[in-house]
CSV table of C-alpha atoms in Angstrom, one decimal:
chain,number,residue,atom,x,y,z
S,102,MET,CA,-118.1,1.8,27.2
S,103,ILE,CA,-119.3,-1.8,27.4
S,104,VAL,CA,-119.9,-3.2,24.0
S,105,ALA,CA,-121.7,-6.3,22.8
S,106,LYS,CA,-122.9,-8.0,19.6
S,107,ARG,CA,-126.1,-9.8,19.0
S,108,LYS,CA,-126.0,-13.6,19.3
S,109,PRO,CA,-126.5,-15.7,16.1
S,110,PHE,CA,-130.2,-15.8,15.3
S,111,ALA,CA,-130.3,-19.6,15.2
S,112,GLU,CA,-129.0,-19.7,18.8
S,113,ILE,CA,-131.7,-17.3,20.0
S,114,MET,CA,-134.3,-19.4,18.2
S,115,ALA,CA,-133.1,-22.5,19.9
S,116,MET,CA,-133.1,-20.9,23.4
S,117,LEU,CA,-136.7,-19.9,22.9
S,118,GLN,CA,-138.0,-23.3,21.7
S,119,GLY,CA,-141.0,-24.2,23.8
S,120,TYR,CA,-141.7,-20.7,25.0
S,121,ASP,CA,-144.7,-18.9,23.5
S,122,LYS,CA,-145.1,-15.7,25.4
S,123,VAL,CA,-141.9,-13.7,25.7
S,124,LEU,CA,-140.8,-10.2,26.8
S,125,ASN,CA,-137.7,-8.9,25.1
S,126,VAL,CA,-136.0,-6.3,27.3
S,127,GLY,CA,-133.7,-3.7,25.8
S,128,CYS,CA,-131.2,-1.4,27.6
S,129,GLY,CA,-131.0,2.3,26.7
S,130,THR,CA,-127.3,2.9,27.6
S,131,CYS,CA,-124.1,1.1,26.4
S,132,VAL,CA,-125.7,-1.6,24.2
S,133,SER,CA,-128.0,1.1,22.7
S,134,VAL,CA,-125.1,3.3,21.8
S,135,CYS,CA,-123.2,0.5,20.2
S,136,LEU,CA,-126.3,-0.4,18.1
S,137,THR,CA,-126.9,-3.8,19.7
S,138,GLY,CA,-129.7,-3.8,22.3
S,139,GLY,CA,-131.6,-0.5,22.2
S,140,GLU,CA,-135.2,0.1,21.3
S,141,LYS,CA,-134.6,-0.3,17.6
S,142,GLU,CA,-132.7,-3.5,18.0
S,143,VAL,CA,-135.4,-5.0,20.2
S,144,ALA,CA,-138.1,-4.2,17.6
S,145,VAL,CA,-135.9,-5.7,14.8
S,146,LEU,CA,-135.3,-9.0,16.7
S,147,ASN,CA,-138.9,-9.3,17.7
S,148,THR,CA,-140.0,-9.0,14.1
S,149,GLU,CA,-137.5,-11.6,13.0
S,150,LEU,CA,-138.6,-14.0,15.7
S,151,GLU,CA,-142.3,-13.5,14.9
S,152,MET,CA,-141.7,-14.2,11.2
S,153,ALA,CA,-139.4,-17.2,11.8
S,154,ARG,CA,-141.7,-18.9,14.3
S,155,ARG,CA,-144.7,-18.4,12.0
S,156,LEU,CA,-142.8,-20.1,9.2
S,157,HIS,CA,-142.2,-23.0,11.6
S,158,ASP,CA,-145.9,-23.2,12.5
S,159,ALA,CA,-145.0,-22.2,16.1
S,160,PRO,CA,-146.3,-18.6,16.5
S,161,ILE,CA,-144.9,-16.6,19.3
S,162,ASP,CA,-146.4,-13.7,21.3
S,163,ILE,CA,-143.4,-11.5,21.8
S,164,GLN,CA,-143.4,-8.0,23.3
S,165,GLY,CA,-140.6,-5.5,23.8
S,166,HIS,CA,-139.7,-2.9,26.4
S,167,THR,CA,-136.5,-0.9,26.7
S,168,ILE,CA,-135.5,0.6,30.0
S,169,GLU,CA,-132.8,3.2,30.8
S,170,ARG,CA,-130.4,0.7,32.4
S,171,GLN,CA,-130.7,-3.0,33.2
S,172,CYS,CA,-127.8,-2.8,35.6
S,173,ASP,CA,-129.8,-0.6,38.0
S,174,ARG,CA,-132.6,-1.9,40.2
S,175,GLU,CA,-134.3,1.5,40.1
S,176,TYR,CA,-135.0,1.1,36.4
S,177,LEU,CA,-135.7,-2.6,36.5
S,178,ALA,CA,-138.6,-1.9,38.9
S,179,GLU,CA,-140.6,-0.4,36.0
S,180,LEU,CA,-140.9,-3.9,34.6
S,181,ASP,CA,-142.7,-5.4,37.6
S,182,THR,CA,-146.2,-4.4,36.5
S,183,ILE,CA,-145.5,-5.2,32.8
S,184,ILE,CA,-144.3,-8.7,33.7
S,185,GLU,CA,-147.0,-9.4,36.2
S,186,GLU,CA,-149.8,-8.4,33.8
S,187,GLY,CA,-148.2,-10.1,30.8
S,188,LYS,CA,-147.7,-13.5,32.5
S,189,PHE,CA,-144.6,-14.1,30.3
S,190,ASP,CA,-143.1,-17.6,30.3
S,191,ALA,CA,-139.6,-16.4,29.3
S,192,LEU,CA,-137.6,-13.2,29.1
S,193,ILE,CA,-134.9,-12.1,26.6
S,194,SER,CA,-132.3,-9.5,27.6
S,195,MET,CA,-130.4,-7.5,25.1
S,196,ALA,CA,-128.2,-5.9,27.8
S,197,CYS,CA,-124.6,-6.7,28.7
S,198,GLY,CA,-123.8,-9.6,30.9
S,199,VAL,CA,-124.3,-7.6,34.0
S,200,GLY,CA,-127.7,-6.4,33.0
S,201,ILE,CA,-128.8,-9.9,32.0
S,202,GLN,CA,-127.8,-11.2,35.4
S,203,PHE,CA,-129.7,-8.4,37.2
S,204,LEU,CA,-132.8,-9.1,35.1
S,205,ALA,CA,-132.6,-12.9,35.9
S,206,GLU,CA,-132.0,-12.1,39.6
S,207,ARG,CA,-135.1,-9.9,39.8
S,208,TYR,CA,-137.4,-12.5,38.2
S,209,PRO,CA,-135.9,-15.8,39.4
S,210,LYS,CA,-139.0,-17.8,38.5
S,211,ILE,CA,-139.0,-16.8,34.8
S,212,PRO,CA,-136.3,-18.2,32.5
S,213,THR,CA,-134.1,-15.3,31.2
S,214,PHE,CA,-132.1,-15.7,28.0
S,215,PRO,CA,-129.3,-13.5,26.7
S,216,ALA,CA,-129.7,-12.2,23.1
S,217,VAL,CA,-126.3,-10.6,23.0
S,218,ASP,CA,-122.7,-11.5,23.7
S,219,THR,CA,-120.7,-9.0,25.8
S,220,SER,CA,-117.4,-8.1,24.0
S,221,GLY,CA,-115.7,-5.9,26.6
S,222,LEU,CA,-114.7,-2.3,27.3
S,223,ALA,CA,-114.1,-0.3,24.2
S,224,VAL,CA,-113.8,3.1,22.6
S,225,ASN,CA,-116.0,4.4,19.8
S,226,GLN,CA,-113.8,4.7,16.7
S,227,ALA,CA,-116.6,5.4,14.3
S,228,VAL,CA,-120.3,4.6,13.9
S,229,GLY,CA,-120.6,0.9,14.4
S,230,TRP,CA,-116.9,0.4,15.1
S,231,TYR,CA,-115.8,-0.2,18.7
S,232,GLU,CA,-112.3,-1.2,19.7
S,233,GLU,CA,-111.6,-3.0,22.9
S,234,ARG,CA,-109.1,-1.1,25.1
S,235,CYS,CA,-109.5,-2.4,28.6
S,236,ARG,CA,-109.8,-5.9,30.2
S,237,SER,CA,-110.8,-4.7,33.6
S,238,CYS,CA,-107.8,-6.5,35.1
S,239,SER,CA,-107.8,-4.6,38.4
S,240,GLN,CA,-104.0,-4.0,38.3
S,241,CYS,CA,-103.7,-1.0,35.9
S,242,VAL,CA,-100.2,-0.3,34.5
S,243,LEU,CA,-101.2,2.5,32.1
S,244,GLY,CA,-99.1,5.0,34.1
S,245,THR,CA,-95.9,3.2,33.1
S,246,THR,CA,-96.8,2.2,29.6
S,247,GLY,CA,-97.7,5.6,28.2
S,248,GLY,CA,-101.4,5.0,28.4
S,249,ILE,CA,-101.3,2.0,26.1
S,250,CYS,CA,-102.7,-1.3,27.7
S,251,PRO,CA,-100.4,-4.3,27.0
S,252,ILE,CA,-102.9,-6.7,28.5
S,253,THR,CA,-105.5,-5.7,25.9
S,254,MET,CA,-103.4,-4.5,22.9
S,255,CYS,CA,-100.7,-7.2,23.0
S,256,ALA,CA,-101.8,-10.6,21.6
S,257,LYS,CA,-99.9,-12.3,24.4
S,258,GLY,CA,-100.7,-9.8,27.1
S,259,LEU,CA,-97.0,-9.3,27.8
S,260,LEU,CA,-96.1,-7.1,30.7
S,261,ASN,CA,-92.3,-6.7,30.0
S,262,GLY,CA,-91.6,-5.7,26.5
S,263,PRO,CA,-92.2,-7.3,23.1
S,264,CYS,CA,-91.8,-11.0,22.2
S,265,GLY,CA,-89.6,-12.2,19.4
S,266,GLY,CA,-92.4,-11.9,16.9
S,267,THR,CA,-92.6,-8.1,16.6
S,268,ASN,CA,-91.8,-7.1,13.1
S,269,LYS,CA,-91.3,-3.5,12.0
S,270,GLY,CA,-93.9,-2.2,14.4
S,271,SER,CA,-96.5,-5.0,13.7
S,272,CYS,CA,-97.5,-8.1,15.6
S,273,GLU,CA,-96.6,-11.5,14.2
S,274,ILE,CA,-100.3,-12.5,14.1
S,275,SER,CA,-101.0,-9.9,11.4
S,276,ALA,CA,-99.2,-7.1,9.6
S,277,ASP,CA,-102.4,-5.1,10.3
S,278,GLN,CA,-102.1,-5.5,14.1
S,279,PRO,CA,-99.7,-3.0,15.6
S,280,CYS,CA,-97.2,-4.3,18.2
S,281,ALA,CA,-98.4,-2.9,21.5
S,282,TRP,CA,-94.9,-2.7,22.9
S,283,PHE,CA,-93.5,-0.9,19.8
S,284,ARG,CA,-96.3,1.7,20.3
S,285,ILE,CA,-95.5,1.9,24.1
S,286,HIS,CA,-91.8,2.4,23.3
S,287,GLU,CA,-92.6,5.2,20.7
S,288,ARG,CA,-95.1,6.9,23.1
S,289,LEU,CA,-92.7,6.9,26.1
S,290,SER,CA,-89.7,7.9,23.9
S,291,GLY,CA,-91.7,11.0,22.8
S,292,GLN,CA,-92.4,11.8,26.4
S,293,GLY,CA,-88.7,11.3,27.4
S,294,ARG,CA,-89.9,8.5,29.8
S,295,LEU,CA,-88.3,5.3,28.6
S,296,ASP,CA,-87.0,4.6,32.1
S,297,ALA,CA,-90.6,3.9,33.0
S,298,ILE,CA,-90.4,0.4,31.4
S,299,ARG,CA,-87.0,-0.6,32.7
S,300,LYS,CA,-88.7,-1.9,35.9
S,301,ILE,CA,-89.7,-5.6,35.5
S,302,ASN,CA,-93.3,-6.3,36.2
S,303,THR,CA,-93.7,-9.5,38.2
S,304,THR,CA,-96.0,-12.3,37.4
S,305,ARG,CA,-99.5,-11.6,38.5
S,306,GLY,CA,-101.1,-13.8,41.1
S,307,TRP,CA,-104.5,-15.5,40.7
S,308,ASN,CA,-106.3,-13.0,42.9
S,309,ASP,CA,-109.7,-11.4,42.5
S,310,GLN,CA,-111.1,-14.6,40.9
S,311,THR,CA,-114.4,-14.3,42.7
S,312,PRO,CA,-116.9,-11.6,41.5
S,313,ARG,CA,-115.2,-8.3,42.2
S,314,ASN,CA,-116.9,-5.5,44.2
S,315,LEU,CA,-115.8,-1.8,44.1
S,316,ILE,CA,-117.1,0.4,46.9
S,317,GLN,CA,-116.0,4.0,46.6
S,318,PRO,CA,-114.5,5.9,49.6
S,319,GLY,CA,-117.2,7.2,51.9
S,320,TYR,CA,-119.7,4.5,51.0
S,321,LYS,CA,-120.4,1.1,52.4
S,322,LYS,CA,-122.2,-2.0,51.3
S,323,PRO,CA,-125.9,-2.0,52.6
S,324,GLU,CA,-126.6,-4.6,55.3
S,325,ARG,CA,-129.6,-5.8,53.3
S,326,MET,CA,-129.9,-5.4,49.5
S,327,ALA,CA,-133.2,-4.1,48.2
S,328,ARG,CA,-135.0,-6.2,45.7
């Protein structure tokens, strides 16, 4: 799941300086599940902005609308009438970085501001606690590391075993941070697969530095993208 956290309130206030009619757009999927940008969070932020702007003698007309997914043009389309009728001079997005970009792309003449910071791909450990597990590196090694990602879980992103700072199963940065390679060794040992990490992983090249596209087998990129 993509997780995010709300930007500092002062930063959001600064971005909206000079804008008086604003639509705050929430997303009903990932950021809603991680309690950052769903319908409830949109309402809370709008109330805070209204109160703060009133105290600064700069009232704001701010509305909110949450759609199913901001990263899907089909759902963004439902905003067309709302935005046209509302004549907003700015938009706020409480979606992930992808959703924010899609919203800004659909309405290029209206400034679009992010109200959240995307943190990464994570698992839900408990209510409100999300732990990053994947960096979307496009060169997955989980098959040889026992399903533990060294790119994400190792503080140095090491691909070939632990550094000299590992200490009794913990990382040198903190006793509370497990050493990823200690965990990998223990996991593979229990599976009888320690030979899996004897192969040296070579240095990764600087490839895929442009925005990456994934087209599943049997599909192709449309010749002309729909608005």
